[in-house]
XYZ file of C-alpha atoms in Angstrom:
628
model
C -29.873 -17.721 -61.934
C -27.351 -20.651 -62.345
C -27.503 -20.114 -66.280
C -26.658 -16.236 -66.032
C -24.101 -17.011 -63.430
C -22.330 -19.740 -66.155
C -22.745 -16.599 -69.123
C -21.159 -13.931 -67.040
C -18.580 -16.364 -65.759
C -17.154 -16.960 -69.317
C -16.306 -13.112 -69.158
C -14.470 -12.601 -65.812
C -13.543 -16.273 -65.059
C -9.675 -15.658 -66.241
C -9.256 -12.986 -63.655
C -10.706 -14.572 -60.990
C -8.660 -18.204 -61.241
C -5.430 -16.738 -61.868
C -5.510 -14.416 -59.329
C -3.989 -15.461 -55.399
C -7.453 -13.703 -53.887
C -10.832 -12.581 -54.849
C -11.194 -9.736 -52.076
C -8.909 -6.844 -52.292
C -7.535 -5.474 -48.934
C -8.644 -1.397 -49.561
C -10.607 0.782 -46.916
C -14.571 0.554 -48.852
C -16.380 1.889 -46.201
C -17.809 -1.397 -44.828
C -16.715 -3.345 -41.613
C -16.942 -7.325 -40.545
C -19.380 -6.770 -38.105
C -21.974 -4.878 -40.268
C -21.647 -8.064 -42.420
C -21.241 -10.754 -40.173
C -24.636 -10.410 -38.764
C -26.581 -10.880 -42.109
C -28.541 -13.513 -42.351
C -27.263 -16.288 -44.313
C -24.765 -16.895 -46.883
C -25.181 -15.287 -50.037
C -24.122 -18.205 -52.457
C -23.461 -21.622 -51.863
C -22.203 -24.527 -53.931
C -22.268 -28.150 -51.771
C -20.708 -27.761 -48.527
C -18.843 -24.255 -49.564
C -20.476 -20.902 -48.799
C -19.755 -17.111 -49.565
C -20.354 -14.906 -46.947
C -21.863 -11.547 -47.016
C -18.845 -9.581 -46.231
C -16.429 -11.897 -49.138
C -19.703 -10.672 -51.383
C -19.579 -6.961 -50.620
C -15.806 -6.442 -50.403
C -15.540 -8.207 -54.034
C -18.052 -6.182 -55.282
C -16.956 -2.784 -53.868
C -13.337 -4.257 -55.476
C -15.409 -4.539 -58.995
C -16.830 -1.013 -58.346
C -13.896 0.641 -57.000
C -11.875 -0.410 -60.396
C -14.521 0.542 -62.987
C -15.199 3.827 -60.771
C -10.922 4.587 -61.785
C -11.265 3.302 -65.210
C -14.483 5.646 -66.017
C -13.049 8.423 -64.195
C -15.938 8.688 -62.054
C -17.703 6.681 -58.857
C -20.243 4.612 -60.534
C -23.646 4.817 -58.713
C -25.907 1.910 -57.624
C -28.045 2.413 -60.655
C -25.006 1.884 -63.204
C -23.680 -0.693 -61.039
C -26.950 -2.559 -61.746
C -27.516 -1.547 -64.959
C -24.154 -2.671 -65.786
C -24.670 -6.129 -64.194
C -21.856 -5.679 -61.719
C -24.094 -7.965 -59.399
C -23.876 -10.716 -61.402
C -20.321 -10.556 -62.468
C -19.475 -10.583 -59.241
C -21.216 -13.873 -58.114
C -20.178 -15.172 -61.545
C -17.100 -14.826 -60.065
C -17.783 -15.809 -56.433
C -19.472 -19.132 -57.878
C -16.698 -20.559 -59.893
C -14.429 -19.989 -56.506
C -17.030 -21.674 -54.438
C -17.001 -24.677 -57.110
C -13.694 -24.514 -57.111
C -13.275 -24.612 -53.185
C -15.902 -27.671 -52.938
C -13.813 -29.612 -55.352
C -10.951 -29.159 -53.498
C -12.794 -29.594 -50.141
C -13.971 -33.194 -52.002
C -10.689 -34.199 -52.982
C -8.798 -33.158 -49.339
C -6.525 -30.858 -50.908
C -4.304 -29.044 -48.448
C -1.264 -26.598 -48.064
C 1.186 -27.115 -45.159
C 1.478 -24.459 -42.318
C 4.932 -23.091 -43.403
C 3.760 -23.238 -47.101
C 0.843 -20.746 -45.961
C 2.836 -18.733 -44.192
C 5.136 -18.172 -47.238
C 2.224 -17.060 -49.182
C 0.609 -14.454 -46.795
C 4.471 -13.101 -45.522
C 5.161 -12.313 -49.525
C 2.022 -10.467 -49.874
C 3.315 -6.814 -51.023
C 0.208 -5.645 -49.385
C 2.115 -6.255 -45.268
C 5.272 -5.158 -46.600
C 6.630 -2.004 -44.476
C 9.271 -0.042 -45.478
C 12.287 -2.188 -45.490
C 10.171 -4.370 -47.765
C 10.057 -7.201 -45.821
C 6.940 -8.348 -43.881
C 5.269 -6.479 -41.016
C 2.783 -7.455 -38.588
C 1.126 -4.221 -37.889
C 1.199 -3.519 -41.213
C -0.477 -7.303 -41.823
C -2.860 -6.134 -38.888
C -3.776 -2.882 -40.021
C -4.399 -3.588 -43.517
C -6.546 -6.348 -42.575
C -8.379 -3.942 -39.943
C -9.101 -1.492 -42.488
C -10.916 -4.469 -44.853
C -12.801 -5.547 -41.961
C -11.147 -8.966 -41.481
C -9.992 -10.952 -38.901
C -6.647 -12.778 -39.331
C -7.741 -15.985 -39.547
C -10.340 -15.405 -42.051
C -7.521 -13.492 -44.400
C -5.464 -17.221 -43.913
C -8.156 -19.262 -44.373
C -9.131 -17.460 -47.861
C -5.798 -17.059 -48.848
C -5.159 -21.203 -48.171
C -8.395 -21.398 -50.644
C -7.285 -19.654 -53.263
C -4.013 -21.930 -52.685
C -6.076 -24.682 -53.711
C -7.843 -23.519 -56.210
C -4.312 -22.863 -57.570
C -3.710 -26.746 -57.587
C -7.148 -27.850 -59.693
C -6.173 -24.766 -62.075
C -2.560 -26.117 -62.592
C -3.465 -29.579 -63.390
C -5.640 -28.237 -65.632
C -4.169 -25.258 -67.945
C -0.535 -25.632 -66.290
C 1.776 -26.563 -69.021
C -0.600 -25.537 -71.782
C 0.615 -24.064 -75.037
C -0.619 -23.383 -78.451
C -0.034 -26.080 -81.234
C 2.242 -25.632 -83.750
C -0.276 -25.952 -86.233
C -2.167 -23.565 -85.018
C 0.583 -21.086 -84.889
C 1.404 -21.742 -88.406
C -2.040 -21.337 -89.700
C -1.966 -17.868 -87.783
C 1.313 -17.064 -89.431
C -0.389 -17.435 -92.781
C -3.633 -16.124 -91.781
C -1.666 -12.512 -90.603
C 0.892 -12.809 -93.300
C -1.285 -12.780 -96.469
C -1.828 -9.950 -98.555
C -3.655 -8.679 -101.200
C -4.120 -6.332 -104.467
C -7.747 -4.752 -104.582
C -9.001 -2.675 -107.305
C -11.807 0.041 -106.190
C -13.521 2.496 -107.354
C -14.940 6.105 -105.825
C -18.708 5.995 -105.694
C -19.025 9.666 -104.532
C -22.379 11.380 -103.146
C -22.934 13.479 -106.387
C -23.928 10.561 -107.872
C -27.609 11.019 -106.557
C -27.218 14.651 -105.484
C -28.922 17.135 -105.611
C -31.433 16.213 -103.694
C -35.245 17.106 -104.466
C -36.963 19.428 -101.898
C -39.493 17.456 -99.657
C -42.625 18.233 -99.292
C -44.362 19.037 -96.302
C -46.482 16.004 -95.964
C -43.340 13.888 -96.150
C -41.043 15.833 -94.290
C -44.326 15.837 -90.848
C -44.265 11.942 -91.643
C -40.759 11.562 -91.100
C -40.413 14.156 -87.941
C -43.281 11.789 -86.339
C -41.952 8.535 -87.069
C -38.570 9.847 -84.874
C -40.237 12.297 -82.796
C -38.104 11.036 -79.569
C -34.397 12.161 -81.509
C -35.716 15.666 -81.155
C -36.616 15.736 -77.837
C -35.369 18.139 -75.742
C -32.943 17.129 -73.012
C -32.865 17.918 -69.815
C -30.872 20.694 -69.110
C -29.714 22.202 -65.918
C -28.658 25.265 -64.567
C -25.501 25.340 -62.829
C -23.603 27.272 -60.496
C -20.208 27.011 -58.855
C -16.963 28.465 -57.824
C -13.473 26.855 -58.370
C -11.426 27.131 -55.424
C -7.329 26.629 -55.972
C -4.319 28.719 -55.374
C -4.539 31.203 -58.610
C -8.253 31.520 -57.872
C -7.053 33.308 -54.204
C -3.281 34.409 -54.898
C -3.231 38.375 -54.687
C 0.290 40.031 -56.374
C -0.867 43.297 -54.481
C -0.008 41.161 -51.082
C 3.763 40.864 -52.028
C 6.106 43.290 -51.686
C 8.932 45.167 -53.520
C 11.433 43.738 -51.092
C 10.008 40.563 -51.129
C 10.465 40.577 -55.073
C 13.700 42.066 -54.839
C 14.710 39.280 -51.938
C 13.488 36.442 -54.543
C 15.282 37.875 -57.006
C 18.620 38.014 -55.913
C 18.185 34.822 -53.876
C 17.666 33.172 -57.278
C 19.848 34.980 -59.874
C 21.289 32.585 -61.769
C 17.257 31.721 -62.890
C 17.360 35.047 -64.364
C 20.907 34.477 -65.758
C 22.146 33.580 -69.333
C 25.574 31.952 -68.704
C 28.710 33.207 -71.024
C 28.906 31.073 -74.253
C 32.055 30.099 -75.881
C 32.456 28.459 -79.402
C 36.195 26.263 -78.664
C 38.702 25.253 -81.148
C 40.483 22.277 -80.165
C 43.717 20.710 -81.793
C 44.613 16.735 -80.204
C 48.592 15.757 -80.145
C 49.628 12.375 -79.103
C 52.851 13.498 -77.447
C 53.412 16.867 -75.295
C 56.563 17.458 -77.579
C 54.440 17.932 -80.149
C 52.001 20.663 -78.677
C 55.026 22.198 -77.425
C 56.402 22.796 -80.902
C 53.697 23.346 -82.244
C 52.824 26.125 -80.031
C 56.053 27.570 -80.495
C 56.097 27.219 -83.941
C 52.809 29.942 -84.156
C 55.145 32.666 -81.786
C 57.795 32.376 -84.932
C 54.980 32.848 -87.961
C 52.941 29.178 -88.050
C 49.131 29.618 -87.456
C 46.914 27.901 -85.682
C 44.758 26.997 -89.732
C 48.586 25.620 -90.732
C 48.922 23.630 -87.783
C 45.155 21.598 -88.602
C 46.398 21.645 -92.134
C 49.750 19.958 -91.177
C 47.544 17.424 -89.210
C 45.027 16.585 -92.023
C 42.092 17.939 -90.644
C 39.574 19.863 -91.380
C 37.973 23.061 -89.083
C 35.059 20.917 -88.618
C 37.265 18.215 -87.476
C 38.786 20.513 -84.484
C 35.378 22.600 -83.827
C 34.161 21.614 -80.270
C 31.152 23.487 -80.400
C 29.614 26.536 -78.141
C 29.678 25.636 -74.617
C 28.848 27.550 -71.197
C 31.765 26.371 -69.005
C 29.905 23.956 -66.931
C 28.869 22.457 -70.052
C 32.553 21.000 -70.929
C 33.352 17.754 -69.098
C 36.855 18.388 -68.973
C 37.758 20.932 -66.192
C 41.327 21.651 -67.621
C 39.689 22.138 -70.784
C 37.292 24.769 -69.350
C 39.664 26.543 -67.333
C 41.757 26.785 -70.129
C 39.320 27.942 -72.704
C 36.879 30.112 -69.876
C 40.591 32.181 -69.684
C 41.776 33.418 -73.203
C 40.304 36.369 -75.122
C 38.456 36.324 -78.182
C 40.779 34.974 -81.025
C 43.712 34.280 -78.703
C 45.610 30.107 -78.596
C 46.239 28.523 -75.280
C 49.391 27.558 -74.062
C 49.639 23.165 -74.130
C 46.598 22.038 -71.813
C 47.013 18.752 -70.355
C 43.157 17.099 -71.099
C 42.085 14.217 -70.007
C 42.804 12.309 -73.430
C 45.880 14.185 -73.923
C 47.962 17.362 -74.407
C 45.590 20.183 -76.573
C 45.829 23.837 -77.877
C 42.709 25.359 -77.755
C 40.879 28.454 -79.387
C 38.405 30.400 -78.665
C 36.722 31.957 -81.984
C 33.311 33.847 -79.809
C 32.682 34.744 -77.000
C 28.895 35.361 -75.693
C 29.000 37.353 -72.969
C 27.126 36.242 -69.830
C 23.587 38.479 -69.650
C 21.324 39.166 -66.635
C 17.228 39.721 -66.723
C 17.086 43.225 -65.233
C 14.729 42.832 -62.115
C 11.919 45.641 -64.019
C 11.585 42.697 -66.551
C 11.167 39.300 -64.250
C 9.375 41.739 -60.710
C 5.688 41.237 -61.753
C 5.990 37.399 -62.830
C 8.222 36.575 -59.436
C 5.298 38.870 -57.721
C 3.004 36.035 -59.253
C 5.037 33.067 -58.071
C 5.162 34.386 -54.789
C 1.490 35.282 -54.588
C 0.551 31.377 -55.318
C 2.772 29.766 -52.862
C 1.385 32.468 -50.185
C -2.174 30.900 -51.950
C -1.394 27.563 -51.790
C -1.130 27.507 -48.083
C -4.627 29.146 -47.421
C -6.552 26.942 -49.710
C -7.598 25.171 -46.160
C -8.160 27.991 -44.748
C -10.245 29.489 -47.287
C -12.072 26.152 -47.861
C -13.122 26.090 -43.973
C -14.106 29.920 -44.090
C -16.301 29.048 -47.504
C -17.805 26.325 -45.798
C -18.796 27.823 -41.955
C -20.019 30.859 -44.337
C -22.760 28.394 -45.425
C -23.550 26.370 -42.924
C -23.895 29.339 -41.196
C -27.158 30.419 -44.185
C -25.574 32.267 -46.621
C -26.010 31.588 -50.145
C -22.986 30.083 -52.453
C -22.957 33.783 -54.121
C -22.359 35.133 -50.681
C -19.986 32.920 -49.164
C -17.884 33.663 -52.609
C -17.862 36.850 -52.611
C -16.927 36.996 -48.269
C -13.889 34.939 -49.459
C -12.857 36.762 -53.289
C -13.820 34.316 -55.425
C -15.778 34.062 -58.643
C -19.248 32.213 -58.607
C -19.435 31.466 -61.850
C -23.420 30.391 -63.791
C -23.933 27.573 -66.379
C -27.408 28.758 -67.641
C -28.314 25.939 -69.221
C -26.467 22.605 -70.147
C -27.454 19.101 -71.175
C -25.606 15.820 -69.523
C -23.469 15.736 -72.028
C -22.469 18.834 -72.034
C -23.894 20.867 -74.803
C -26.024 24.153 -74.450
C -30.004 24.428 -76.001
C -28.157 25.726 -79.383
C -25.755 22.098 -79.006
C -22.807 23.927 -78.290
C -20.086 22.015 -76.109
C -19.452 24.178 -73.418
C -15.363 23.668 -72.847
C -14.017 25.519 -70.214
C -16.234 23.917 -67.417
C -13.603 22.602 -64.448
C -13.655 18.479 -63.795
C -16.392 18.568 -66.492
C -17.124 15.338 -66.543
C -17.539 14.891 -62.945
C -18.912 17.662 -62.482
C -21.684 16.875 -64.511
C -22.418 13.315 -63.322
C -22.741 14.391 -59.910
C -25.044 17.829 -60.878
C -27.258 15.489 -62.577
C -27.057 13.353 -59.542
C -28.399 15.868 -57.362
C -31.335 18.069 -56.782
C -32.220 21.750 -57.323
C -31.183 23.897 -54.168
C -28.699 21.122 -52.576
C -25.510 22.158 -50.851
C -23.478 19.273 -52.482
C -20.138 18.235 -51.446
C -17.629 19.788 -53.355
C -15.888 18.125 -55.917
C -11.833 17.537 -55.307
C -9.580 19.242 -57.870
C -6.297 17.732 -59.242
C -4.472 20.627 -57.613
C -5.174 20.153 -54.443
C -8.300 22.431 -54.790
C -11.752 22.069 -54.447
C -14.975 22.730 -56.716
C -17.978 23.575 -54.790
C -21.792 23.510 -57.358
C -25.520 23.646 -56.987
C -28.153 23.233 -59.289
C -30.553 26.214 -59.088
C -32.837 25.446 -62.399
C -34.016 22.223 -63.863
C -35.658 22.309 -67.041
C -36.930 19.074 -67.644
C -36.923 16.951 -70.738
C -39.988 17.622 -73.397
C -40.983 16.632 -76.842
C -40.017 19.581 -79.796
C -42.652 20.841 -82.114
C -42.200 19.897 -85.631
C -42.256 23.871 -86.251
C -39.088 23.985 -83.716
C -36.653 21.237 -85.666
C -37.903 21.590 -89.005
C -34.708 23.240 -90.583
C -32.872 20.041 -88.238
C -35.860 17.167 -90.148
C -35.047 18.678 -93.681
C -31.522 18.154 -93.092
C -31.491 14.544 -91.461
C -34.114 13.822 -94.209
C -31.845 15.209 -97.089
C -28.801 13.071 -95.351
C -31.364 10.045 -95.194
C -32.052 10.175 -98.428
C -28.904 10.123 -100.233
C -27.644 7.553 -98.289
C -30.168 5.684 -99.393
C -30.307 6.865 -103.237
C -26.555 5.952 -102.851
C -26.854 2.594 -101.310
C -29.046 1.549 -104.217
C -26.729 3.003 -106.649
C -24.252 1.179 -104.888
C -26.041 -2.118 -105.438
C -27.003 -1.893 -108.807
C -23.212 -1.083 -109.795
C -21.894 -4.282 -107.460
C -24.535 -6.144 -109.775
C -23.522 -5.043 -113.147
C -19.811 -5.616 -111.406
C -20.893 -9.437 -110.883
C -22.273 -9.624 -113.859
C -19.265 -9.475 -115.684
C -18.763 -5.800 -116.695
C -15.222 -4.541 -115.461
C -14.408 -1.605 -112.744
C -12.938 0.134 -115.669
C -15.967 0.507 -117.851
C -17.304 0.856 -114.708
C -15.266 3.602 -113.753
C -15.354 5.309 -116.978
C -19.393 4.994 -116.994
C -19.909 7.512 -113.405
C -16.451 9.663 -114.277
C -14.226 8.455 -111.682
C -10.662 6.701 -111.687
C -10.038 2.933 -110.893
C -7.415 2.900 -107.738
C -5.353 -0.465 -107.653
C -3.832 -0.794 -104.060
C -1.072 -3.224 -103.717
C 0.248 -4.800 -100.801
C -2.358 -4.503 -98.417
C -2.048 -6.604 -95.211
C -5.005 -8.058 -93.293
C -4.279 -6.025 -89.839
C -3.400 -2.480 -91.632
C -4.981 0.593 -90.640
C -5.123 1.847 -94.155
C -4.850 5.816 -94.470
C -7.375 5.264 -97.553
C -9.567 2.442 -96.850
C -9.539 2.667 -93.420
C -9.643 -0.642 -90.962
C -13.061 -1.113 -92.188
C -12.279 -0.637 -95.652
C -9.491 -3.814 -94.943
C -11.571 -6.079 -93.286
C -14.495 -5.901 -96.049
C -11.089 -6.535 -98.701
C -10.374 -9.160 -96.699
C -13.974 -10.662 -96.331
C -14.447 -12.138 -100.090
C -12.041 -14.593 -101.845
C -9.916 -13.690 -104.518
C -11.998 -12.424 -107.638
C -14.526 -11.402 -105.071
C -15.982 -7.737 -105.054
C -18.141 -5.444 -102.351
C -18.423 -1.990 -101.213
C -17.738 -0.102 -97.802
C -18.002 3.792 -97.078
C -15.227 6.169 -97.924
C -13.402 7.003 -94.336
C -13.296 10.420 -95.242
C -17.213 10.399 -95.317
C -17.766 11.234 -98.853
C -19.444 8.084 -100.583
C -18.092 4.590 -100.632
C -15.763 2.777 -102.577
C -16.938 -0.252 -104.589
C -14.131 -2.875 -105.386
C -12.919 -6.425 -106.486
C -9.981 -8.456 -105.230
C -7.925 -9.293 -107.856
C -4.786 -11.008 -106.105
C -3.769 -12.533 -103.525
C -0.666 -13.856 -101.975
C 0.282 -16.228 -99.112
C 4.121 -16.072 -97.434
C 6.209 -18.070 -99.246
C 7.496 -20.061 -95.837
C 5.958 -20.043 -92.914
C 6.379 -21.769 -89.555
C 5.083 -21.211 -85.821
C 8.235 -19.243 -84.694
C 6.906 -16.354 -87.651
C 4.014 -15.817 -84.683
C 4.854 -12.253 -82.516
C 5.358 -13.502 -79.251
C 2.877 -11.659 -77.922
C 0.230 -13.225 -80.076
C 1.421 -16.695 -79.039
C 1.253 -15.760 -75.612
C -2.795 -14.519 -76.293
C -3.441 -17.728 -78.159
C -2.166 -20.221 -75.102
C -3.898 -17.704 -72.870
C -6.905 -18.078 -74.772
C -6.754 -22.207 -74.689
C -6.545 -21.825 -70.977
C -8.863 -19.494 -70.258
C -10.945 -22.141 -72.800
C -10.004 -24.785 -70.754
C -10.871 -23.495 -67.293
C -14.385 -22.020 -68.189
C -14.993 -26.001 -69.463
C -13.369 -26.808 -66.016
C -16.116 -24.725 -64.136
C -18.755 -25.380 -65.817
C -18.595 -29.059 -65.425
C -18.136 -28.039 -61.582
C -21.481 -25.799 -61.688
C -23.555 -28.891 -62.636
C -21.822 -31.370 -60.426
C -22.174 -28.910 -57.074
C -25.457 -27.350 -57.364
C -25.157 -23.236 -57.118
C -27.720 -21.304 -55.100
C -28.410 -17.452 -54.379
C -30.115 -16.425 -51.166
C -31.154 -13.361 -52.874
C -32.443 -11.887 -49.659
C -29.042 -11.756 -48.048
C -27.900 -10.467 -51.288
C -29.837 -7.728 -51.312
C -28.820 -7.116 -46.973
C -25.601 -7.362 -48.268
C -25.862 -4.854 -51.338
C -27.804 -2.336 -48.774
C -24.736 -1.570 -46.749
């Protein structure tokens, strides 16, 4: 147990050190006092225990985060299959190491210092942001913990803090090391390759029957036949119970005069604008177009161009300058302003079009605003219709029933596989919280009222399995158009791969890619340039690791990322930075690196502690504590 504990610890080890706590204050369903009264602790390591409850409120932590990243609550099974378990007192063990070593060496924290710590916790802040008791109380409440036992773990992990600091505190990566980084990410290279397509060994010979039965019963479990399931359910949200025919003509009407300018396209107007320093200026100017001038002669005079005096096309609330607006909002089409006093000066303005204002006749918006109005009605019975759905069955009726009592749709999946497909493989795409929806319907059994599943939208998806068709072996007769072509695909990879090889020998043996390339028909390809962390669009990030996996001179192959063939090729340059030093290292790869020495550093740390404080399991209050 001790040696898996050390192997999983090298995994999770970071997270658990650098963090202020292992447990996470959340509501998991468990209390203190179920805990408390298990017998024994579950790990101990010298004179430092872990208690049932620190066990199962880590764990449920471990769960409760995977459960968000899958997208789905993880059941016992995957939890154990997964080796949650064993991460988690991975984790628990190197604290309890940890904790003895500290214990050993009478490591404290002061009273005020402690204090500090648990009044900064963002998880007792209330809504001023500072800290609150009943928040403090309540939070710890919901976890099951008493006050004293949050302090006393929280002056723990305090310590624990200290032994880490002396250890990876301070730590950063070399120089040297950075450097050889720098040139390890800055070098690039020139490959030559060549494309070793699949008609090189197509067409393919027909099997015969003899081979094609051999091969079907050498991988008779890949054409199985999954289980499949039949499923039923009905989607409950506001569009599934919103009825237009509910609303209305003066309640449309109401709407849409309430909310005209949503159905109103402002007036547009496309402004001329001419700048003058002085208001003398503007003044003659503007006088100067009453005696024959026009406004074109006045730009010209200035030096500018139209574009230069072209404001644009604005609705009025659209120009930032209200005298400006006023101003322009008030002439007629064509017409000059009088001198306008802007905000960076006297103007003359223009208006050149004018788009009148236009208004959505009601006949054109009445049956979408019927629609709005119909789902906000909707969206305020979805309770109510939940509670009349579910009385409708407890009270015996079937799920086709209660639908139909409430007008909704109970819709059939007649047959689907866990991942998603139908018997003819199929994905089936317009299933509701599919992937949910599935995990749990494969969860449960045929004929069980399950708990409905809880849409994004505030709405609810009720299921039951009525068929189960259970997993069985395929006949050869069944899949044999599917075995001839998996054996056809089989087979030229093959036929290619040994093409393949015998070309990347006569390529080592000294003939060139060009007579190589002129021998099967195809064209040599010299890429130049290519950098060791490139997601080439034609090699692909395989294709530039296996380019970068030989030494100059050096040649391979690697499939085509477009799937047809692979490409066989030689390195025939390569080229180091011409100066490198440690500052030429991203930031954020420096960081990784001295994270990585650390992390390094404290999984030697813990280790060391493992065989100095001898770690054991009481696997019976394990599993007490894992039955909760």
């Amino acid at each position: 147990m001790l040696d898996s504990l050390r192997q999983a610890a090298t995994t999770w080890i970071a997270k658990l050190l650098l963090g202020l706590l292992v447990l996470s204050f959340a509501v998991w369903g468990i209390s203190g006092q179920i805990l408390n009264g298990a017998g024994g602790a579950v790990l101990t390591a010298g004179g430092t225990s872990v208690s049932p409850l620190d066990f199962r409120l880590a764990y449920d932590r471990q769960i409760a985060e995977l459960s968000q990243r899958f997208g789905t609550r993880l059941t016992r099974e995957q939890a154990v299959a997964m080796g949650i378990d064993e991460q988690v007192l991975a984790q628990l063990a190197a604290g309890a190491v940890l904790d003895e070593t500290a214990r050993e060496m009478d490591l404290g924290l002061s009273q005020d210092k402690l204090a500090e710590l648990a009044t900064s916790d963002p998880a007792f802040r209330g809504a001023d942001g500072r800290f609150n008791r009943q928040q403090f109380e309540f939070v710890l409440r919901q976890a099951g913990m008493r006050p004293e036992d949050y302090l006393k773990n929280r002056q723990n992990a305090a310590m624990r803090q200290q032994i880490v600091d002396a250890v990876a505190g301070g730590v950063s990566a070399p120089d040297a090391l950075l450097r050889n980084v720098a040139l390890y990410r800055g070098e690039d290279r020139t490959i030559e390759y060549v494309p070793l397509p699949r008609s090189l060994v197509e067409p393919i010979e027909k099997p015969n029957e003899e081979e094609l039965q051999s091969w079907f019963e050498e991988r008779k479990d890949d054409y199985a036949a999954p289980e499949y399931r039949k499923i039923n359910y009905v989607k409950l949200e506001a569009e599934d119970i919103a009825d237009p025919s509910t609303i209305s003509d003066e309640q449309v009407r109401g709407y849409y005069e309430k909310n005209r300018v949503r159905y109103t396209t402002p007036e547009r107007r496309t402004i001329e604008q001419i700048n003058f320093s002085e208001e003398d200026d503007a003044v003659a100017a503007r006088e100067s177009m009453r005696t024959g001038a026009t406004f074109e002669g006045v730009v010209e005079m200035q030096g500018k161009t139209p574009e230069d005096i072209r404001l644009g096309t604005f609705t009025r609330a659209d120009v930032a300058d209200e005298a400006v607006a006023e101003a322009a909002f008030a002439l007629e089409e064509g017409k000059v302003s009088e001198v306008v006093q802007g905000a960076f000066g006297p103007v003359l303005l223009r208006v050149t079009e004018i788009v009148p204002e236009k208004v959505t006749p009601l006949d054109q918006v009445a049956g979408e605003i019927r629609q709005e109005l119909a789902l906000d009605e909707a969206s305020n019975l979805v309770l109510d219709t939940y509670d009349a759905y579910e009385d409708a069955r407890a009270a015996g009726q079937t799920m086709q029933e209660a639908a139909n009592a409430q007008r909704l749709t109970m819709r059939t999946v007649e047959a689907v596989d866990r991942s998603g497909r139908r018997p003819d493989g199929t994905v089936i795409e317009d299933l509701p919280q599919s992937r949910q929806l599935l995990s749990e319907a494969f969860e449960t059994d045929k004929g069980v009222e399950n708990p409905p599943i809880d849409l994004p939208s505030n709405g609810f998806l009720f299921y039951e399995v009525e068929d189960i068709v259970q997993a069985r072996e395929r006949s050869f007769a069944e899949v044999r158009e599917k075995v001839v072509e998996d054996w056809t695909e089989a087979e030229v990879e093959a036929r290619l791969a040994e093409r393949v090889k015998e070309l990347q020998d006569t390529l080592k043996g000294g003939k060139t890619l060009d007579e190589i390339a002129a021998e099967i028909g195809q064209e040599k390809v010299v890429k130049r340039g290519l950098k060791r962390e490139a997601d080439d669009p034609d090699l692909g990030r395989a294709g530039v690791a296996a380019a970068f996996s030989v030494p100059e001179g050096g040649s391979g192959a690697f499939a085509n990322p477009a799937g047809e063939g692979q490409f066989l090729f030689q390195v025939t340059e390569v080229f180091e930075p011409a100066s490198v030093s440690a500052d030429a290292v991203p930031e954020d790869v420096a960081n990784s690196l001295t994270q990585g020495i650390s992390n390094d550093l404290l999984d030697q740390l813990v280790a060391r502690l493992q065989a100095e404080h001898e770690v054991t399991v009481n696997q019976a209050a394990l599993q007490q504590a894992l039955s909760f």
